[in-house]
Coordinates of C-alpha atoms in Angstrom, one line a residue:
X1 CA -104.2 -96.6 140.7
X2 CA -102.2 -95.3 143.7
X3 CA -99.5 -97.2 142.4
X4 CA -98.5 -94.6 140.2
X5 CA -98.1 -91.7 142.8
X6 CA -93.9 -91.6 143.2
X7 CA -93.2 -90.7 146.4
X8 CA -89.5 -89.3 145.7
X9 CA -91.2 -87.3 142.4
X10 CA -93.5 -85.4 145.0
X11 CA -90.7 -85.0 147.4
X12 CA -88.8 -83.5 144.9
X13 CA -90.8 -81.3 143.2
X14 CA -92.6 -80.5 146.8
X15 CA -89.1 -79.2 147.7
X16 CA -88.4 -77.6 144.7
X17 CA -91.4 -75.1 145.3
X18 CA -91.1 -74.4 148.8
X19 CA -87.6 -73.1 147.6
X20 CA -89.4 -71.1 145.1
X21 CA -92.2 -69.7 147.2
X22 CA -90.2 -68.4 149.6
X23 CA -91.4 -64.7 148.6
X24 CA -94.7 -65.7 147.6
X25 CA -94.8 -62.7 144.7
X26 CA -95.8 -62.8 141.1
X27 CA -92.0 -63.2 140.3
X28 CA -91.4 -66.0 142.3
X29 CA -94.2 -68.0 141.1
X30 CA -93.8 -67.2 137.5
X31 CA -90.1 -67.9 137.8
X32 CA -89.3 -64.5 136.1
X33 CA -87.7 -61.0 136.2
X34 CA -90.3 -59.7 133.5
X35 CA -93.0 -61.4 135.3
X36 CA -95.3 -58.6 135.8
X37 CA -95.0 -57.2 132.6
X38 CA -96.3 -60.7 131.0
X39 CA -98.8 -61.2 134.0
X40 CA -100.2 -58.0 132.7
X41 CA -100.5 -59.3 128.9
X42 CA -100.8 -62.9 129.1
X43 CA -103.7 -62.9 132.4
X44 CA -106.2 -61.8 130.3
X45 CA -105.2 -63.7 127.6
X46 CA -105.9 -67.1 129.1
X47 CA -108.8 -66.2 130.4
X48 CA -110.3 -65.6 127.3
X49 CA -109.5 -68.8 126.1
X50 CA -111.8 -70.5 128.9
X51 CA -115.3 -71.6 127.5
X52 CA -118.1 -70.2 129.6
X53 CA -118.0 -70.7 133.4
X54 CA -120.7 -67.8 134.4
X55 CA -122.3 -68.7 137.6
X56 CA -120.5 -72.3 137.5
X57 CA -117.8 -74.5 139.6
X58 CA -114.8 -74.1 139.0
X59 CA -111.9 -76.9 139.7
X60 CA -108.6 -74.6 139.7
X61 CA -105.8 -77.0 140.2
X62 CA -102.1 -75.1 141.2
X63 CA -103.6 -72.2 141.8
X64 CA -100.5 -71.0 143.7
X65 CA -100.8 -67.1 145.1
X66 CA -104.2 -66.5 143.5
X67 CA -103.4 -65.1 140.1
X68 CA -106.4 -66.4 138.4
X69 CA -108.3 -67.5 141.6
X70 CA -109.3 -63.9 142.2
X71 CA -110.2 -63.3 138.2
X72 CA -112.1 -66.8 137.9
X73 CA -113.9 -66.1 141.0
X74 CA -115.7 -62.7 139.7
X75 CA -117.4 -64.8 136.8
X76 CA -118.2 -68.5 138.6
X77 CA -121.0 -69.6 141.0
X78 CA -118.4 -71.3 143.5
X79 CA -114.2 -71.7 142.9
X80 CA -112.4 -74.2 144.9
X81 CA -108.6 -73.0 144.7
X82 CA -106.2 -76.0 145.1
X83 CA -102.6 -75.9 145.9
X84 CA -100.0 -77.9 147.5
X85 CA -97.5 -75.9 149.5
X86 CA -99.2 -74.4 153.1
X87 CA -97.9 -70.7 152.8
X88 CA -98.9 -70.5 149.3
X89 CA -102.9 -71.6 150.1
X90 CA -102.4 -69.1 152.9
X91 CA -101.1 -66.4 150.8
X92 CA -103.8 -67.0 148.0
X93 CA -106.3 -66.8 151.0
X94 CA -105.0 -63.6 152.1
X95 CA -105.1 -61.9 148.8
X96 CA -108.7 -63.3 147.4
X97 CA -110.4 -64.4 151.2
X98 CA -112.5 -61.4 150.7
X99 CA -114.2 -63.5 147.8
X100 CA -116.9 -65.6 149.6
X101 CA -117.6 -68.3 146.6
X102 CA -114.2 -69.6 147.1
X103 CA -112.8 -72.7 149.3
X104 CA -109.0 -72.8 149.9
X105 CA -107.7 -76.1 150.0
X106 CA -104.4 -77.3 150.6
X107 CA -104.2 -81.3 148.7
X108 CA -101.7 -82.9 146.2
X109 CA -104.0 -83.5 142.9
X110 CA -102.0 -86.9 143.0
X111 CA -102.8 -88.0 146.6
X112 CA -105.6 -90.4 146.6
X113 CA -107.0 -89.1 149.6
X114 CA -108.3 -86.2 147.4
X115 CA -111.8 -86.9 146.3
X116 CA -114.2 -85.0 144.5
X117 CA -118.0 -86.5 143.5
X118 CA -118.2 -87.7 139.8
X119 CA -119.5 -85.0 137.7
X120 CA -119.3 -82.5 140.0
X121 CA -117.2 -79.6 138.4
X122 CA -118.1 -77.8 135.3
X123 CA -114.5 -76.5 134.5
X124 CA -111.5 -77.6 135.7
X125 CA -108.7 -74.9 135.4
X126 CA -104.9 -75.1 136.1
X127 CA -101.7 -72.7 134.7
X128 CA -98.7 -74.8 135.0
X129 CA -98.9 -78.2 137.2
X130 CA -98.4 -81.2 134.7
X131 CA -95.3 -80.4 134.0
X132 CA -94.4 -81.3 137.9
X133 CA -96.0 -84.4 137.6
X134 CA -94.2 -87.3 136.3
X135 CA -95.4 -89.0 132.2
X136 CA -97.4 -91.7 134.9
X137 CA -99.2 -89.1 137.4
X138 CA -100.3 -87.2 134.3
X139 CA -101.8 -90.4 133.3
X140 CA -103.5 -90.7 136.4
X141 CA -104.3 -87.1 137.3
X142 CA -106.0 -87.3 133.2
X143 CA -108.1 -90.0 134.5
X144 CA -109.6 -88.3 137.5
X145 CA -110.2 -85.3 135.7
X146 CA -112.3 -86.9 133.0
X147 CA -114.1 -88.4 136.3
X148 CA -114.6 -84.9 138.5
X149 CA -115.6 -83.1 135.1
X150 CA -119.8 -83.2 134.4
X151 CA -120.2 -84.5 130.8
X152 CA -120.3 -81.3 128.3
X153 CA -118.0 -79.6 130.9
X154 CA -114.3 -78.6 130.0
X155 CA -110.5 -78.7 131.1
X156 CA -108.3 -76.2 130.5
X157 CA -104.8 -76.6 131.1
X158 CA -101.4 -74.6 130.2
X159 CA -98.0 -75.9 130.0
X160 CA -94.2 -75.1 129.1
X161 CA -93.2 -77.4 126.7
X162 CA -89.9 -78.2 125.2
X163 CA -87.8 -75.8 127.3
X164 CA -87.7 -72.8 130.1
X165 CA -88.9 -69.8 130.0
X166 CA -88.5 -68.4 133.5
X167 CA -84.8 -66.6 133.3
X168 CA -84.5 -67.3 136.7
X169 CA -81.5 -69.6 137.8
X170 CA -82.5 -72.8 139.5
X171 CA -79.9 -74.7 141.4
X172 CA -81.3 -77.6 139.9
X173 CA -85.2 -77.5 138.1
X174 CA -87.0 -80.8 138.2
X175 CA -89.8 -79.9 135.5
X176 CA -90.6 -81.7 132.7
X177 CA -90.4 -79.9 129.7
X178 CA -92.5 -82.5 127.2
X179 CA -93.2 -82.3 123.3
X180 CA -97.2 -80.6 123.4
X181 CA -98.3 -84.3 121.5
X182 CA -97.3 -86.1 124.6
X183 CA -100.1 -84.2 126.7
X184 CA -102.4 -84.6 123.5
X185 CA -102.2 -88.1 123.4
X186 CA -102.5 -88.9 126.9
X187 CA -105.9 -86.7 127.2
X188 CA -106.8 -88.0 123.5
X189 CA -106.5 -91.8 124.8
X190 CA -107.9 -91.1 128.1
X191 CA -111.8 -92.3 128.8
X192 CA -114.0 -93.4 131.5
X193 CA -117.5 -94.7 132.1
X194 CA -120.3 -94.2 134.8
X195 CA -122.6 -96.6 136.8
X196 CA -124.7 -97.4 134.0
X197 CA -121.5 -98.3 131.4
X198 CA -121.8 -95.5 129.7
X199 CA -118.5 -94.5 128.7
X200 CA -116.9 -90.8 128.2
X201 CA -114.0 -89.4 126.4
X202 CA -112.7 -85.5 126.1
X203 CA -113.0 -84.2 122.3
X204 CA -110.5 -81.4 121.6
X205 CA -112.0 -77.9 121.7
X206 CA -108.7 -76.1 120.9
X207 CA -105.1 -76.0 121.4
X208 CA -102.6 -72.7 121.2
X209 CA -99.7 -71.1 121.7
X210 CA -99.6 -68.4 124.7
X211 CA -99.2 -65.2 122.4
X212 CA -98.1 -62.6 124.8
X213 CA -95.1 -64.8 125.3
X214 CA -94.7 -65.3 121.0
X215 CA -94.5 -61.6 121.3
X216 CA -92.9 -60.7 124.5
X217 CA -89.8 -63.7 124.3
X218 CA -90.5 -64.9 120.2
X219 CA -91.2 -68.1 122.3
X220 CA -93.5 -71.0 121.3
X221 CA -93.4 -73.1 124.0
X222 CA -95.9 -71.7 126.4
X223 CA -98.9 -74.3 125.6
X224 CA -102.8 -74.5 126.3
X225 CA -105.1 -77.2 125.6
X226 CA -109.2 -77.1 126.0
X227 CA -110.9 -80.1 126.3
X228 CA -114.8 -80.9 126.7
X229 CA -116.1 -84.5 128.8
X230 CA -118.2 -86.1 126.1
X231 CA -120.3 -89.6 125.2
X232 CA -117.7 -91.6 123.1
X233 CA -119.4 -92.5 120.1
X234 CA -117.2 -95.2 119.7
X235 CA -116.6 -93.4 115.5
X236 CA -114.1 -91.5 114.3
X237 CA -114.6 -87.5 115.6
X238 CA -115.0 -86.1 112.1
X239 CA -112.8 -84.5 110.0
X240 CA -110.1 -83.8 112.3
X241 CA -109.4 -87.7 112.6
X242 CA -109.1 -88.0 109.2
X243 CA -106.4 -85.6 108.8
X244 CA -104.6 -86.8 112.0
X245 CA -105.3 -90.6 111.1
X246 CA -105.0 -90.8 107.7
X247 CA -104.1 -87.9 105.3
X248 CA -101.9 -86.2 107.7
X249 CA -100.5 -89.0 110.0
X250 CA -97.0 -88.3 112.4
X251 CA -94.9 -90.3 108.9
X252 CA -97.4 -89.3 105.9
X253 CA -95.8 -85.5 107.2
X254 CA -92.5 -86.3 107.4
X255 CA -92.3 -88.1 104.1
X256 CA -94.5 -84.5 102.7
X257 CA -91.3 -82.7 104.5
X258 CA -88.6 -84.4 102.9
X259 CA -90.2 -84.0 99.6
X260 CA -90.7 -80.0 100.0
X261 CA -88.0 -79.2 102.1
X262 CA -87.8 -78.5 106.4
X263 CA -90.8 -76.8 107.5
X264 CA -93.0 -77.4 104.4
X265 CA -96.3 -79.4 103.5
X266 CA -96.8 -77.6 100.3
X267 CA -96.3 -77.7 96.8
X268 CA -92.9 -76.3 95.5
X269 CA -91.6 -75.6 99.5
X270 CA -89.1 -72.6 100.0
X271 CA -89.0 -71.5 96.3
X272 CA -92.8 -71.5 95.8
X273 CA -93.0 -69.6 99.1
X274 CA -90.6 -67.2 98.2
X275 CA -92.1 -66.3 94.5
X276 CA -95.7 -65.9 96.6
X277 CA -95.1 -64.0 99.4
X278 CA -93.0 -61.6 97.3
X279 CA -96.4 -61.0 95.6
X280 CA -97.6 -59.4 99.4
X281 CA -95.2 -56.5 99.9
X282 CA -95.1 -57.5 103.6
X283 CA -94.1 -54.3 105.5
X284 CA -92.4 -54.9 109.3
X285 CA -95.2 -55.2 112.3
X286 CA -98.1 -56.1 109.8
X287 CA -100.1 -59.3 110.5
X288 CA -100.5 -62.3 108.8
X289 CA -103.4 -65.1 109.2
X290 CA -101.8 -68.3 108.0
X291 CA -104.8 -70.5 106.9
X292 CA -103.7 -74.2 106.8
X293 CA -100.3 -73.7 108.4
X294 CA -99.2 -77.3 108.1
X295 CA -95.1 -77.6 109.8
X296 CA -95.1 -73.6 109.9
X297 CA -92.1 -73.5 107.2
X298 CA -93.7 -70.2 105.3
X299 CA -94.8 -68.7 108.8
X300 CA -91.0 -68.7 109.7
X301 CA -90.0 -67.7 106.5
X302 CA -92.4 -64.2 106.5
X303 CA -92.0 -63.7 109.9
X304 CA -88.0 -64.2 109.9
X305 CA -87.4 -62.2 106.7
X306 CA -90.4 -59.4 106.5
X307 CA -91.0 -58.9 110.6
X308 CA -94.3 -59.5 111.0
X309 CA -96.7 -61.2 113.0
X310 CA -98.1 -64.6 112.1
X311 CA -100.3 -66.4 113.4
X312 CA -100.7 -69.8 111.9
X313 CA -104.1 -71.8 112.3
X314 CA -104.3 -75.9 111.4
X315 CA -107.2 -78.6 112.1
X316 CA -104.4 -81.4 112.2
X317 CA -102.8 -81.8 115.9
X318 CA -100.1 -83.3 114.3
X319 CA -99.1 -80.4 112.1
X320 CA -99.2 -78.0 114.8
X321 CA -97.3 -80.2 117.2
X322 CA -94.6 -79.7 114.3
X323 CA -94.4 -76.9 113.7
X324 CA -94.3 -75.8 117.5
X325 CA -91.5 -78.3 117.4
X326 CA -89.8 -76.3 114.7
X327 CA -90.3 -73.0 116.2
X328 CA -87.5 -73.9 118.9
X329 CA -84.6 -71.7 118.9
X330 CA -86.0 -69.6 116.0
X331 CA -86.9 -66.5 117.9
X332 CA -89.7 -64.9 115.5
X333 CA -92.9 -63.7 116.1
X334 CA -94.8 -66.8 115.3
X335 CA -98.2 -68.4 117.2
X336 CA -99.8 -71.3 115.9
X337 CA -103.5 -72.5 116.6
X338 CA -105.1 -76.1 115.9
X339 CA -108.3 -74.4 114.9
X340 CA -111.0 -75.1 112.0
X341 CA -111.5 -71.9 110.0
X342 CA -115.1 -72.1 109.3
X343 CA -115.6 -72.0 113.1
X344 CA -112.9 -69.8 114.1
X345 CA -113.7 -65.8 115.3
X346 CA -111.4 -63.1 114.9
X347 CA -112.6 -59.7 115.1
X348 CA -113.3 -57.9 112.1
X349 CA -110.0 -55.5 110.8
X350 CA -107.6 -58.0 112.6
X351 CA -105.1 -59.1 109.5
X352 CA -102.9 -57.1 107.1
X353 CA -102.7 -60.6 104.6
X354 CA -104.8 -63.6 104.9
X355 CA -102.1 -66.4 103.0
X356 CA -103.0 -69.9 102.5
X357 CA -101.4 -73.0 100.7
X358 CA -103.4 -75.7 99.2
X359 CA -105.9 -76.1 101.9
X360 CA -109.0 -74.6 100.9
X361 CA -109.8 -77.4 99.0
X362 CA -110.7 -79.5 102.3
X363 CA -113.7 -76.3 102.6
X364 CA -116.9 -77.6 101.2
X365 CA -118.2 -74.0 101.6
X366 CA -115.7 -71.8 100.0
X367 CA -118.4 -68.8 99.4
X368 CA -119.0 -68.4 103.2
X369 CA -114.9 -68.5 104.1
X370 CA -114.1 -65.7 101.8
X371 CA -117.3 -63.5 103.2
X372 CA -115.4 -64.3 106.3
X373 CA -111.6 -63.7 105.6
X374 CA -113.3 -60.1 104.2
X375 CA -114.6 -59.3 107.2
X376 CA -110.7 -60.2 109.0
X377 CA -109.0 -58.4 107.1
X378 CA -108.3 -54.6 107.8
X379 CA -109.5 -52.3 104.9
X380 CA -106.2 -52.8 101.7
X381 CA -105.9 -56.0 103.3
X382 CA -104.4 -59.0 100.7
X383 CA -105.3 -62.4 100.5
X384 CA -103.3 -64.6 98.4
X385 CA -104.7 -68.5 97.7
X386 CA -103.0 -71.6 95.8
X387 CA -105.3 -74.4 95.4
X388 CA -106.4 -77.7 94.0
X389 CA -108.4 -76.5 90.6
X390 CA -110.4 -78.4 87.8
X391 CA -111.0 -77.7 84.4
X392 CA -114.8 -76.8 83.6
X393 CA -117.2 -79.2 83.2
X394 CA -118.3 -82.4 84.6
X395 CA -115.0 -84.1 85.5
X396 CA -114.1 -88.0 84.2
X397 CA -115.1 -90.8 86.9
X398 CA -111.6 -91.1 87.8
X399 CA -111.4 -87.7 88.9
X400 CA -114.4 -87.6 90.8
X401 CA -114.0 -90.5 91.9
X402 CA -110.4 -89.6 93.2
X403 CA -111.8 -86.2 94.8
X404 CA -114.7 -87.9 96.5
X405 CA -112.7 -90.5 98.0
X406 CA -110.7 -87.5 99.3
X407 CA -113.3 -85.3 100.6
X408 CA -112.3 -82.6 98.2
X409 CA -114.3 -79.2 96.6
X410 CA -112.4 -78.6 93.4
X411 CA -113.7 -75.5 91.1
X412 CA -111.8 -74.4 87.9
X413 CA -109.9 -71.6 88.1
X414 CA -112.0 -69.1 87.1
X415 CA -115.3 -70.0 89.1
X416 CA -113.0 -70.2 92.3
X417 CA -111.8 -66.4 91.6
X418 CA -115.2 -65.5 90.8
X419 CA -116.3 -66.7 94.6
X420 CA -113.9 -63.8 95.5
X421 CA -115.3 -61.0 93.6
X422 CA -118.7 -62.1 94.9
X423 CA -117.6 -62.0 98.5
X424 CA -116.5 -58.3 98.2
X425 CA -112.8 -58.5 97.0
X426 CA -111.6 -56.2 94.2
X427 CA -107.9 -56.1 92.6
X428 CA -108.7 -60.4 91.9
X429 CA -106.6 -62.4 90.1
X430 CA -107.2 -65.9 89.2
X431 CA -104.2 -67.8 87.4
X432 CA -103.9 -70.9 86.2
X433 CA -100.6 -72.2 87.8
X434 CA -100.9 -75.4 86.1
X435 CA -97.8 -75.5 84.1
X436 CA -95.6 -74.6 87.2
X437 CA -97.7 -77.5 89.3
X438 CA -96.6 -79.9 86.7
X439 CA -92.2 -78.6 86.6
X440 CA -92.4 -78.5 90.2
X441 CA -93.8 -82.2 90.7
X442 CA -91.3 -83.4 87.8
X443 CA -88.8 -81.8 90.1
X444 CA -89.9 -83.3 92.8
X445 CA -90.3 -86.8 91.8
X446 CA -86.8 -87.1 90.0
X447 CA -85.4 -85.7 93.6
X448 CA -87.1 -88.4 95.3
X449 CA -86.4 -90.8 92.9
X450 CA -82.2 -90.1 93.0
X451 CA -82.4 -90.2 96.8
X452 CA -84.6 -93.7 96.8
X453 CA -82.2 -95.5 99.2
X454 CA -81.6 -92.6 101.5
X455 CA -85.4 -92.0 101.5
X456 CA -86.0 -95.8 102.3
X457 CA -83.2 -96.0 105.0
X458 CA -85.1 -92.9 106.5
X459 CA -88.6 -94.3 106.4
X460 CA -89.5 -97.4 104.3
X461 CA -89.8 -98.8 100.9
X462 CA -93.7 -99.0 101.3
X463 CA -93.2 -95.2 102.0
X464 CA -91.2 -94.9 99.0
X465 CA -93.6 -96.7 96.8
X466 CA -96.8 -94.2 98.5
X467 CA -94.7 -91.0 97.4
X468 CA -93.6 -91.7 93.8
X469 CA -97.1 -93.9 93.4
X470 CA -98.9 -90.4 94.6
X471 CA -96.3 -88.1 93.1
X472 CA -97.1 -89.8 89.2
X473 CA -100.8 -90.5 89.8
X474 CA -101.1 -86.6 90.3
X475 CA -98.9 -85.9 87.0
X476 CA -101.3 -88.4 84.9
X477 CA -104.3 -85.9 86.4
X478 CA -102.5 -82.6 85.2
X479 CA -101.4 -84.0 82.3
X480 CA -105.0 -85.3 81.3
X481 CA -105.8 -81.4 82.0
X482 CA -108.0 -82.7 84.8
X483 CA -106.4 -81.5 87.6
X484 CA -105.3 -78.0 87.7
X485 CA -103.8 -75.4 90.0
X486 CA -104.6 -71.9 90.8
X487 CA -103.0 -68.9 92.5
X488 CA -105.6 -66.0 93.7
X489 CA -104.8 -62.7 94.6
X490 CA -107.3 -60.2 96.0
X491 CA -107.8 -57.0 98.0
X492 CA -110.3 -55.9 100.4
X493 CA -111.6 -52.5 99.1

């Protein structure tokens, strides 16, 4: 394993700090004139992403000066602070000594001289220290991690993807500014096992966007990742590895996006969006919950055109990954979440508009999510829904055979907007969009259709055949009257 460890990538990026810890301040270490002000916002922030570490060890790796050393150390039973560079251990020392249940250690996380017992930390914590680490150290610093961690424990780590975000100039800056799926992947694939061959994997507690940064720079690229040691059950994790693995996999998204249009997953793309959302009378600084996200296209759309907040949640890694990668350059207040709704807390009053685009119909227990997206939303709050419908009564085998074999909970249009009345919403309108579903798919498939070569150059003609095969199967189910679409509109009273 200590073949991995590149001597001239830790000379390098060991030099590379010790020029930039010259001054040992918040500024230096963050890399940024306005580092204060987002120390100020975005400390707090991170912390309350960290799972429960009351009274427990605490692994923080990069800890440079102390600026979460000193927080974390309030909360755990013992911290062991971790840096690399001399005067910045010192300096950490210096400003949280006075702590007495935390050790100050000066190691390289890559050296294999640095040990810790298997199972001996219960969170492992760093801000910013993969991206110094070369695509193979990260492998290998993944590894031990899973190792140190005790099984139900967690690592948190934060990154900059993609690009800077420091404004301050670097005679030359040797970090590695990686797409987000590259860390996902390598802590995804990663797994160990103990003395007994029982073997352990980390399982995906959340992943997010920094969002004092979204609002501070309209920048993306500020990254955190949660992760929890478990058993590896040797099965697929649930629902999120379907979406990842089969509905929603890395091509079955990019063949969705060229049929909707850059930035879109859903039905009917910009034009759809643009019909919808003009239905919301977005007003500048209001906040928007994006349920089902997918790429982010109608996040940048409301955000770019009516100045508000979004924030955009997904199960499916691989649609956020997207859309963060789509977020570059755009400079609008946009944060995206993987996150399951029926899990996810936001305090009550927190959204102007809940706004979500044929996703609802992966929730078996549609009843519950509305009580919930009442209690988010502030009092005249909107929510606006389209959605996989069915006509009343017992649908043909085909059809249930079709929405069982994709794990969907299809209601007709009028029982779904009935769900929303009962969960406290007044001002509801339930449509049947049914007849636009059907022009927009025509529209669709006849696009796809006149761009066949272009679209099998792109991808492949297996692709091609999916699409159109998928594209007519769902215009034999409207045209049956089977499958139907709805658009819902309510207001919290």
């Amino acid at each position: 394993m200590a073949a991995v460890i590149n001597g001239e990538e830790r000379e390098i990026q060991k030099n590379y700090w010790v020029e930039h810890s010259v001054d040992l301040t918040v500024e230096s270490m963050m890399l940024d004139s306005m580092a204060a002000d987002l120390d100020k916002e975005e400390r707090p922030e991170v912390l309350s992403l960290l799972p429960s570490y009351e009274g427990k060890t605490v692994l923080e790796l990069g800890a440079g000066i102390g600026r979460f050393t000193g927080e974390l150390a309030k909360k755990a039973g013992k911290v062991i602070a971790l840096d690399f560079i001399e005067s910045v251990v010192k300096k950490n020392e210096s400003n949280n000594g006075h702590f007495k249940n935390v050790e100050f250690l000066c190691a390289d996380v890559t050296s294999p001289d640095l040990n810790f017992p298997d199972e001996s930390i219960d969170l492992i914590f760093s801000n910013w220290l993969l991206m110094y680490l070369s695509d193979k150290e990260v492998e290998y610093v993944a590894e031990r991690l899973l190792k140190w961690v005790k099984v139900g424990g967690c690592i948190f780590f934060r990154e900059s993807c993609f690009h800077q975000s420091g404004d301050h100039k670097r005679k030359h800056n040797p970090t590695h500014y990686r797409e987000p799926r590259f860390y996902t992947k390598v802590f995804k694939e990663c797994h160990t096992s103990d003395a007994s061959g029982i073997s352990y994997e980390l399982s995906l507690i959340g992943s997010k966007c920094i969002g004092a940064y979204v609002r501070s720079k309209k920048n993306q690229n500020q990254i955190c990742w949660t992760w929890q040691k478990v058993v590896n059950a040797d099965s697929d994790r649930g629902f999120q590895q379907f979406l990842d693995n089969v509905q929603y996999k890395s091509t079955g998204i990019l063949r969705y996006e060229r049929i909707f249009g850059h930035g879109f997953v859903s039905t009917g793309g910009i034009d759809t969006t643009k019909e919808f959302v003009a239905m919301l009378d977005l007003k500048p600084g209001q906040k928007v919950l994006d349920v089902g996200c997918g790429i982010g296209g109608g996040d940048f759309y409301m955000a770019e055109n009516f100045d508000v907040d979004v924030v955009g949640i997904d199960l499916s890694v691989n649609m956020i990954s997207f859309a963060l990668e789509r977020a570059i350059g755009l400079k609008c207040s946009v944060e995206f979440e993987v996150a399951d709704c029926t899990t996810k807390h936001y305090p009550d009053n927190s959204f102007d508009v809940i706004y979500s685009r044929d996703t609802i119909l992966h929730i078996q227990d549609k009843p519950a999510l509305f009580r919930t997206f009442y209690k988010w939303l502030k009092p005249g709050g909107k929510v606006l829904i389209s959605d996989y419908c069915r006509k009343s009564g017992k649908p043909s085998e085909d059809f249930a055979e079709y929405i069982k074999q994709r794990g969907y909970d299809l209601h007709d249009v009028e029982t779904y907007g009935k769900m929303l009345t009962d969960a406290g919403f007044g001002k509801v309108k339930a449509e049947d969009r049914t007849e636009q579903f059907k022009e927009v798919l025509t529209r669709e498939l006849e696009r796809v259709e006149k761009e066949k070569e272009e679209f099998i150059q792109d991808f492949t003609e297996g692709d091609y055949n999916d699409i159109v095969g998928g594209w007519k199967a769902k215009l034999v189910r409207v045209g049956s009257g089977e499958q139907r679409w709805g658009l819902f509109y309510a207001e919290k009273k």
